[in-house]
Short mmCIF file of C-alpha atoms in Angstrom, two decimals:
data_model
loop_
_atom_site.label_atom_id
_atom_site.label_comp_id
_atom_site.label_asym_id
_atom_site.label_seq_id
_atom_site.Cartn_x
_atom_site.Cartn_y
_atom_site.Cartn_z
CA MET A 1 -16.10 -39.30 174.59
CA PRO A 2 -12.45 -39.26 175.66
CA SER A 3 -9.77 -39.29 172.93
CA LEU A 4 -6.16 -38.59 172.18
CA PRO A 5 -4.71 -35.33 173.21
CA SER A 6 -4.76 -32.75 170.46
CA PHE A 7 -1.00 -33.02 169.88
CA ILE A 8 -1.28 -36.64 168.94
CA GLU A 9 -2.93 -37.68 165.66
CA LEU A 10 -3.97 -41.17 164.45
CA THR A 11 -2.68 -41.38 160.77
CA PRO A 12 -2.57 -44.03 158.15
CA SER A 13 1.03 -44.36 159.19
CA GLY A 14 0.47 -44.67 162.89
CA PRO A 15 0.27 -42.32 165.91
CA PHE A 16 1.93 -38.97 164.99
CA CYS A 17 3.12 -36.35 167.36
CA ARG A 18 2.80 -33.23 165.54
CA PRO A 19 4.85 -30.77 167.71
CA GLY A 20 7.54 -33.30 167.81
CA GLY A 21 7.49 -34.41 164.20
CA PHE A 22 7.76 -38.07 164.79
CA TYR A 23 5.64 -41.19 164.91
CA VAL A 24 5.31 -43.88 167.54
CA ASP A 25 5.69 -47.39 166.41
CA PRO A 26 4.76 -46.46 162.83
CA TRP A 27 3.05 -48.95 160.57
CA ARG A 28 5.02 -48.05 157.44
CA PRO A 29 8.28 -46.14 156.77
CA VAL A 30 8.27 -42.63 158.03
CA GLU A 31 11.10 -40.04 158.33
CA LYS A 32 11.20 -39.99 162.23
CA ALA A 33 10.24 -42.92 164.27
CA VAL A 34 10.22 -43.54 168.16
CA ILE A 35 10.20 -47.22 168.89
CA THR A 36 8.81 -49.06 171.92
CA HIS A 37 10.76 -52.47 171.09
CA ALA A 38 12.19 -54.49 168.31
CA HIS A 39 9.51 -56.91 167.51
CA SER A 40 8.41 -56.44 163.73
CA ASP A 41 4.82 -55.24 164.56
CA HIS A 42 6.40 -52.14 166.41
CA ALA A 43 9.66 -51.55 164.56
CA THR A 44 9.07 -50.93 160.91
CA ARG A 45 11.93 -51.31 158.37
CA GLY A 46 12.83 -48.35 156.12
CA CYS A 47 12.36 -45.35 158.43
CA GLY A 48 14.70 -42.31 158.01
CA THR A 49 15.63 -42.14 161.78
CA TYR A 50 14.86 -44.29 164.82
CA LEU A 51 14.90 -43.46 168.52
CA ALA A 52 14.85 -46.34 170.92
CA SER A 53 16.28 -47.39 174.39
CA THR A 54 19.98 -48.14 174.76
CA THR A 55 19.53 -51.83 175.33
CA CYS A 56 17.05 -51.87 172.32
CA GLY A 57 19.71 -50.77 170.10
CA PRO A 58 21.53 -53.96 169.27
CA LEU A 59 18.35 -55.76 168.71
CA LEU A 60 16.99 -53.06 166.26
CA ARG A 61 20.28 -53.23 164.39
CA ALA A 62 20.18 -56.89 164.17
CA ARG A 63 16.40 -56.90 162.91
CA LEU A 64 16.54 -53.75 160.62
CA GLY A 65 20.16 -53.59 159.54
CA SER A 66 23.46 -52.35 161.17
CA ASP A 67 23.36 -49.11 158.88
CA ILE A 68 20.12 -47.70 160.37
CA SER A 69 20.18 -44.19 161.64
CA LEU A 70 19.71 -44.78 165.30
CA THR A 71 19.71 -42.58 168.43
CA THR A 72 19.33 -44.31 171.73
CA LEU A 73 18.27 -43.05 175.23
CA ARG A 74 19.04 -44.36 178.68
CA PHE A 75 15.73 -45.06 180.67
CA GLY A 76 14.60 -41.84 182.27
CA GLU A 77 16.71 -39.74 180.18
CA GLN A 78 14.94 -36.77 178.69
CA LEU A 79 15.27 -35.51 175.15
CA ALA A 80 13.83 -32.42 173.44
CA VAL A 81 12.36 -33.46 170.06
CA GLY A 82 10.83 -30.50 168.29
CA ASP A 83 8.61 -28.71 170.96
CA VAL A 84 8.07 -31.93 173.11
CA LEU A 85 10.06 -33.65 175.84
CA VAL A 86 10.50 -37.42 175.14
CA SER A 87 11.67 -40.05 177.77
CA LEU A 88 11.69 -43.89 177.66
CA HIS A 89 10.85 -45.93 180.66
CA PRO A 90 11.17 -49.86 181.19
CA ALA A 91 8.06 -51.86 179.85
CA GLY A 92 9.24 -55.41 180.89
CA HIS A 93 8.05 -56.98 177.70
CA VAL A 94 11.55 -57.88 176.20
CA LEU A 95 15.01 -56.52 176.53
CA GLY A 96 15.12 -52.82 175.82
CA SER A 97 11.24 -52.56 175.58
CA ALA A 98 10.17 -49.02 176.55
CA GLN A 99 7.05 -47.03 177.33
CA ILE A 100 7.19 -43.65 175.54
CA ARG A 101 6.51 -40.75 177.60
CA ILE A 102 5.79 -37.43 175.83
CA GLU A 103 5.25 -34.13 177.33
CA TYR A 104 3.95 -31.00 175.54
CA ARG A 105 2.94 -27.76 177.43
CA GLY A 106 2.43 -29.70 180.69
CA GLU A 107 0.27 -32.51 179.32
CA VAL A 108 1.76 -35.99 179.35
CA ILE A 109 0.88 -39.05 177.37
CA VAL A 110 2.47 -42.40 177.73
CA PHE A 111 2.45 -45.22 174.97
CA SER A 112 3.02 -48.47 176.85
CA GLY A 113 3.99 -50.55 173.73
CA ASP A 114 3.81 -54.11 174.97
CA TYR A 115 4.43 -54.80 178.70
CA LYS A 116 4.49 -57.25 181.55
CA LEU A 117 4.92 -56.74 185.16
CA ASP A 118 6.54 -60.15 186.04
CA ALA A 119 10.18 -60.29 186.72
CA ASP A 120 12.34 -61.41 183.90
CA PRO A 121 15.98 -62.04 184.03
CA THR A 122 16.35 -60.90 180.37
CA ALA A 123 14.51 -57.73 180.52
CA GLU A 124 14.23 -54.58 182.54
CA ARG A 125 11.25 -54.64 184.95
CA PHE A 126 8.22 -52.61 184.18
CA GLU A 127 7.92 -49.10 185.94
CA PRO A 128 4.65 -47.34 186.21
CA VAL A 129 4.89 -43.73 184.77
CA LYS A 130 2.57 -41.00 185.89
CA CYS A 131 0.61 -39.22 183.02
CA HIS A 132 -2.60 -37.83 182.04
CA THR A 133 -3.20 -40.27 179.18
CA PHE A 134 -2.06 -43.80 179.04
CA ILE A 135 -2.19 -45.90 175.85
CA SER A 136 -2.20 -49.46 177.10
CA GLU A 137 -2.00 -52.70 174.98
CA SER A 138 -4.54 -55.43 175.64
CA THR A 139 -3.26 -58.48 173.93
CA PHE A 140 -4.65 -60.57 176.89
CA GLY A 141 -7.41 -58.12 177.91
CA LEU A 142 -9.78 -60.93 179.05
CA PRO A 143 -10.63 -62.01 182.61
CA ILE A 144 -9.70 -65.72 181.58
CA PHE A 145 -6.00 -64.79 181.40
CA GLN A 146 -4.59 -65.05 184.93
CA TRP A 147 -0.92 -66.24 184.72
CA GLN A 148 0.55 -68.81 186.97
CA HIS A 149 3.85 -67.99 188.66
CA PRO A 150 6.51 -68.32 185.90
CA VAL A 151 8.98 -70.15 188.27
CA GLU A 152 6.43 -72.82 188.51
CA VAL A 153 5.92 -73.18 184.83
CA PHE A 154 9.57 -73.35 184.21
CA ALA A 155 10.10 -76.02 186.76
CA ARG A 156 7.53 -78.03 184.85
CA ILE A 157 9.40 -77.42 181.62
CA ASN A 158 12.67 -78.71 183.16
CA ASP A 159 10.88 -81.81 184.53
CA TRP A 160 9.15 -82.44 181.04
CA TRP A 161 12.94 -82.25 179.55
CA ARG A 162 14.24 -84.70 182.04
CA GLY A 163 11.38 -87.04 181.46
CA ASN A 164 11.89 -86.91 177.55
CA GLN A 165 15.52 -87.53 178.02
CA ARG A 166 14.90 -90.65 180.11
CA ASP A 167 12.59 -91.80 177.36
CA GLY A 168 15.11 -91.11 174.34
CA ARG A 169 13.14 -88.03 173.00
CA THR A 170 14.37 -84.72 172.09
CA SER A 171 12.57 -81.82 173.56
CA VAL A 172 11.47 -79.02 171.30
CA LEU A 173 10.05 -75.71 172.49
CA PHE A 174 8.37 -73.26 170.06
CA VAL A 175 9.26 -69.71 171.08
CA TYR A 176 9.67 -66.26 169.52
CA SER A 177 13.19 -65.85 168.40
CA LEU A 178 13.35 -62.47 170.06
CA GLY A 179 12.40 -62.19 173.77
CA LYS A 180 10.64 -65.49 174.63
CA ALA A 181 13.51 -67.68 173.61
CA GLN A 182 16.07 -65.79 175.69
CA ARG A 183 13.67 -65.73 178.72
CA VAL A 184 13.23 -69.52 178.41
CA LEU A 185 16.89 -70.14 177.81
CA ALA A 186 17.77 -68.12 180.99
CA SER A 187 15.27 -70.37 182.96
CA LEU A 188 16.34 -73.70 181.72
CA ASP A 189 18.56 -76.01 183.67
CA PRO A 190 21.72 -76.56 181.66
CA SER A 191 22.81 -79.42 183.80
CA ILE A 192 20.05 -81.52 182.38
CA GLY A 193 21.72 -81.60 178.92
CA PRO A 194 22.81 -79.79 175.80
CA ILE A 195 20.60 -76.84 174.53
CA GLY A 196 20.22 -76.14 170.88
CA VAL A 197 18.81 -73.04 169.11
CA HIS A 198 17.56 -72.20 165.79
CA GLY A 199 19.66 -69.88 163.70
CA SER A 200 17.19 -67.04 164.27
CA VAL A 201 17.41 -67.45 168.02
CA HIS A 202 21.20 -67.73 167.77
CA ASN A 203 21.36 -64.33 166.13
CA MET A 204 19.22 -62.87 168.67
CA ASN A 205 21.07 -64.38 171.57
CA LYS A 206 24.30 -62.59 170.18
CA ALA A 207 22.49 -59.34 170.28
CA TYR A 208 21.28 -60.01 173.87
CA VAL A 209 24.94 -60.65 174.80
CA GLU A 210 26.15 -57.55 173.12
CA ALA A 211 23.71 -55.66 175.26
CA GLY A 212 25.08 -57.21 178.48
CA VAL A 213 22.64 -59.94 179.18
CA GLY A 214 24.17 -63.31 180.43
CA LEU A 215 22.70 -66.27 178.98
CA PRO A 216 23.46 -70.15 179.54
CA ALA A 217 25.59 -71.92 177.10
CA SER A 218 23.75 -73.12 173.92
CA VAL A 219 24.73 -74.47 170.46
CA HIS A 220 23.57 -73.52 167.07
CA ALA A 221 21.29 -76.46 166.22
CA ASN A 222 22.50 -77.70 162.71
CA GLU A 223 23.88 -80.78 161.08
CA ILE A 224 27.11 -80.48 162.99
CA THR A 225 25.55 -80.34 166.49
CA ALA A 226 22.60 -82.64 165.71
CA LYS A 227 24.28 -85.80 167.19
CA GLU A 228 24.76 -84.41 170.74
CA LEU A 229 21.26 -83.00 170.73
CA ARG A 230 19.42 -86.25 169.62
CA GLY A 231 17.40 -87.91 172.51
CA ALA A 232 19.03 -85.70 175.16
CA GLY A 233 18.97 -82.01 174.28
CA MET A 234 16.62 -79.09 174.42
CA ILE A 235 15.75 -77.23 171.20
CA LEU A 236 14.50 -73.64 171.02
CA THR A 237 12.99 -72.77 167.67
CA PRO A 238 10.30 -70.44 166.10
CA GLN A 239 7.16 -72.54 165.33
CA THR A 240 7.56 -72.05 161.48
CA ALA A 241 10.20 -74.89 161.67
CA GLY A 242 7.84 -77.22 163.33
CA GLU A 243 7.25 -79.50 160.26
CA SER A 244 10.59 -78.79 158.49
CA PRO A 245 13.21 -81.36 157.61
CA TRP A 246 15.62 -79.13 159.76
CA LEU A 247 13.75 -80.25 162.93
CA ARG A 248 13.28 -83.85 162.03
CA ARG A 249 17.16 -84.32 161.97
CA PHE A 250 17.31 -83.90 165.58
CA ALA A 251 14.84 -86.81 166.54
CA GLY A 252 16.05 -89.21 169.22
CA PRO A 253 15.51 -92.96 169.37
CA ASP A 254 11.84 -92.18 170.45
CA GLY A 255 11.40 -89.11 168.23
CA LEU A 256 10.56 -85.60 169.28
CA SER A 257 8.35 -84.20 172.00
CA LEU A 258 6.98 -80.77 171.03
CA GLY A 259 5.97 -78.01 173.37
CA ASN A 260 4.99 -74.25 173.07
CA VAL A 261 5.58 -71.63 175.58
CA SER A 262 2.92 -68.85 175.08
CA GLY A 263 0.14 -67.23 177.02
CA TRP A 264 -2.33 -68.62 174.41
CA MET A 265 -1.59 -72.20 175.88
CA GLN A 266 -3.99 -71.15 178.47
CA VAL A 267 -6.80 -71.14 175.98
CA ARG A 268 -8.66 -74.51 176.11
CA GLY A 269 -7.80 -76.70 172.88
CA ALA A 270 -4.93 -74.60 171.83
CA ARG A 271 -2.41 -77.42 172.36
CA ARG A 272 -4.55 -79.93 170.63
CA ARG A 273 -5.19 -77.74 167.64
CA GLN A 274 -1.45 -77.40 167.18
CA ALA A 275 -0.78 -81.12 167.75
CA LEU A 276 1.54 -80.31 170.68
CA ASP A 277 2.65 -82.74 173.41
CA ARG A 278 2.73 -79.88 176.02
CA GLY A 279 1.71 -76.33 176.39
CA PHE A 280 3.31 -74.06 178.89
CA PRO A 281 1.50 -70.73 179.64
CA VAL A 282 4.13 -68.31 180.05
CA SER A 283 3.69 -64.90 178.35
CA ASP A 284 5.62 -61.69 177.83
CA HIS A 285 2.42 -59.70 178.05
CA ALA A 286 0.49 -58.61 181.24
CA ASP A 287 -2.46 -60.80 182.10
CA TRP A 288 -5.91 -59.33 183.00
CA ALA A 289 -4.75 -58.52 186.51
CA GLY A 290 -1.58 -57.05 185.35
CA LEU A 291 -3.21 -54.86 182.70
CA ASN A 292 -5.52 -53.37 185.46
CA ALA A 293 -2.68 -52.85 187.93
CA ALA A 294 -0.56 -51.15 185.42
CA ILE A 295 -3.39 -48.94 184.14
CA ALA A 296 -4.24 -47.98 187.79
CA ALA A 297 -0.64 -47.21 188.72
CA THR A 298 -0.20 -44.45 186.11
CA GLY A 299 -3.10 -42.28 187.67
CA ALA A 300 -4.07 -41.46 184.24
CA GLN A 301 -7.55 -39.69 183.62
CA ARG A 302 -7.75 -41.05 180.20
CA ILE A 303 -7.00 -44.54 178.92
CA GLY A 304 -6.69 -45.58 175.33
CA VAL A 305 -6.71 -49.26 174.66
CA THR A 306 -4.98 -50.83 171.60
CA HIS A 307 -3.88 -54.37 170.47
CA GLY A 308 -6.09 -57.19 171.28
CA SER A 309 -9.28 -57.41 173.25
CA THR A 310 -9.85 -53.67 173.04
CA GLU A 311 -13.54 -53.62 173.34
CA VAL A 312 -13.73 -55.81 176.37
CA MET A 313 -11.04 -53.85 178.23
CA THR A 314 -12.52 -50.60 177.21
CA ARG A 315 -16.04 -51.57 178.43
CA TRP A 316 -14.67 -52.88 181.65
CA LEU A 317 -12.77 -49.68 182.32
CA ARG A 318 -15.89 -47.48 181.47
CA GLU A 319 -17.92 -49.56 183.91
CA LYS A 320 -15.43 -48.70 186.75
CA GLY A 321 -15.89 -44.97 185.88
CA VAL A 322 -12.78 -44.66 183.88
CA ASP A 323 -12.65 -42.45 180.69
CA ALA A 324 -11.60 -45.19 178.21
CA PHE A 325 -11.51 -45.35 174.44
CA VAL A 326 -10.14 -47.75 171.84
CA VAL A 327 -7.13 -46.63 169.77
CA PRO A 328 -7.50 -48.33 166.35
CA THR A 329 -4.42 -50.19 165.05
CA ARG A 330 -3.41 -52.39 162.07
CA TYR A 331 -2.35 -55.04 164.65
CA VAL A 332 -4.50 -56.92 167.34
CA GLY A 333 -1.30 -58.04 169.42
CA GLU A 334 1.49 -60.30 168.50
CA THR A 335 0.44 -62.99 166.08
CA GLY A 336 3.29 -65.53 166.31
CA GLU A 337 5.69 -66.46 163.71
CA ALA A 338 3.59 -65.12 160.95
CA SER A 339 4.29 -61.50 162.20
CA GLU A 340 7.68 -62.28 163.88
CA PRO A 341 9.41 -64.24 161.06
CA ASP A 342 12.83 -65.91 161.54
CA GLU A 343 14.76 -63.51 159.10
CA ALA A 344 13.47 -60.43 160.75
CA THR A 345 11.44 -59.18 157.91
CA ALA A 346 9.39 -56.29 159.14
CA PRO A 347 6.49 -54.61 157.11
CA SER A 348 8.17 -52.48 154.61
CA GLY A 349 7.54 -50.59 151.40
CA ASP A 350 9.10 -47.83 149.37
CA ALA A 351 6.29 -45.43 149.36
CA PRO A 352 6.53 -42.47 151.84
CA ALA A 353 4.24 -41.91 154.56
CA LYS A 354 1.05 -39.92 153.75
CA GLU A 355 0.41 -36.70 155.54
CA PRO A 356 -1.20 -36.91 158.96
CA GLY A 357 -4.95 -37.32 158.91
CA ALA A 358 -7.86 -39.57 159.81
CA ALA A 359 -7.28 -43.17 160.80
CA PHE A 360 -7.90 -44.88 157.49
CA ASP A 361 -5.86 -47.71 155.63
CA ASP A 362 -4.85 -47.46 152.07
CA THR A 363 -8.33 -48.44 150.75
CA GLY A 364 -9.96 -45.78 152.71
CA GLU A 365 -11.54 -48.13 155.34
CA PRO A 366 -11.23 -47.11 158.97
CA LEU A 367 -8.50 -48.86 160.91
CA THR A 368 -10.25 -51.18 163.35
CA ASN A 369 -9.36 -54.12 165.52
CA GLN A 370 -10.63 -57.58 165.01
CA SER A 371 -13.64 -58.66 167.00
CA ASP A 372 -12.84 -60.44 170.24
CA ASP A 373 -14.37 -63.58 168.90
CA ALA A 374 -11.96 -63.29 165.83
CA VAL A 375 -9.16 -62.82 168.17
CA SER A 376 -9.92 -65.97 170.12
CA GLU A 377 -10.04 -68.13 166.93
CA THR A 378 -7.00 -66.76 165.28
CA ARG A 379 -4.66 -66.02 168.31
CA ALA A 380 -5.15 -69.29 170.22
CA GLY A 381 -2.21 -70.89 168.40
CA GLY A 382 -0.09 -67.52 168.46
CA GLU A 383 2.90 -66.76 170.59
CA SER A 384 3.23 -63.93 172.89
#
């Protein structure tokens, strides 16, 4: 059976590169962390040092604290870390998201992190990286996930906003505060009306602007701006605010119209279960076709599959003659605001990381992914 190269170990703290002395997207605080992107299921609070892309830097500081010890690399720039060469390459997931290329004695492994192939005005576009082993996410690793062109979906969002405005309803879109919010904001038509954003989105917008990304004008949605937003505006907010008094203050003469922008909106019944008026299937992850295209473009002889529908994707690749294997993880893909909270609280703890060893959790149980059925049930209302 294929497996990780000998210089990469799967440990209770995450993937560990022994000759480099660092972890990739560790699951708990460690001394040295190389980070794919700033979402909290990949960027753990409390590490001694961090290495990330240049454009990820402001987002990491906004999420983890301005005083973290952070080194940044431009995309494509190589850095010797211990006995290995490390370089970062665009993943397309969110601003600054990177694939991590590690080379040791002529052998190359690439950790994809989360990625998408679609163009996005707020993120660097995915670039395939040739390697011997490719570790790919599979959040939407099922054939049912085939994305519509995002331009078409965003056109429907703007039409929905116009219709709500005519009827005196305030439009509300539930989005991740980091990544999805900025992508949606960049695709809205600001001529329709005012755009308000939740405080967590407002903070991330500032980090995006610091990183050089231009965004349409928006206001911090609060008691001061509520009057201009009622019945005419669009509000971008994490779903955690959906039933809060904060949101109700923006209701127009005919109330609120609630929508969600997520790949999970393609799952039948997801909108109904969340009591949404509209669901818009736009994802910051690759769909089934995108995953297969990205994997093929690497030319890798071995494919490790992690996060999401790992068993389905692995079985599919093996049936095509690819040496594929599951890489266990504590996460099965992005879970929504439960794992991406407003106040940027990442998994944390004071205990130091254990020494590298077998892939077991703190209870001694093997680290495994949920079943695909469990994923379908628990993720349908999530965000990605």
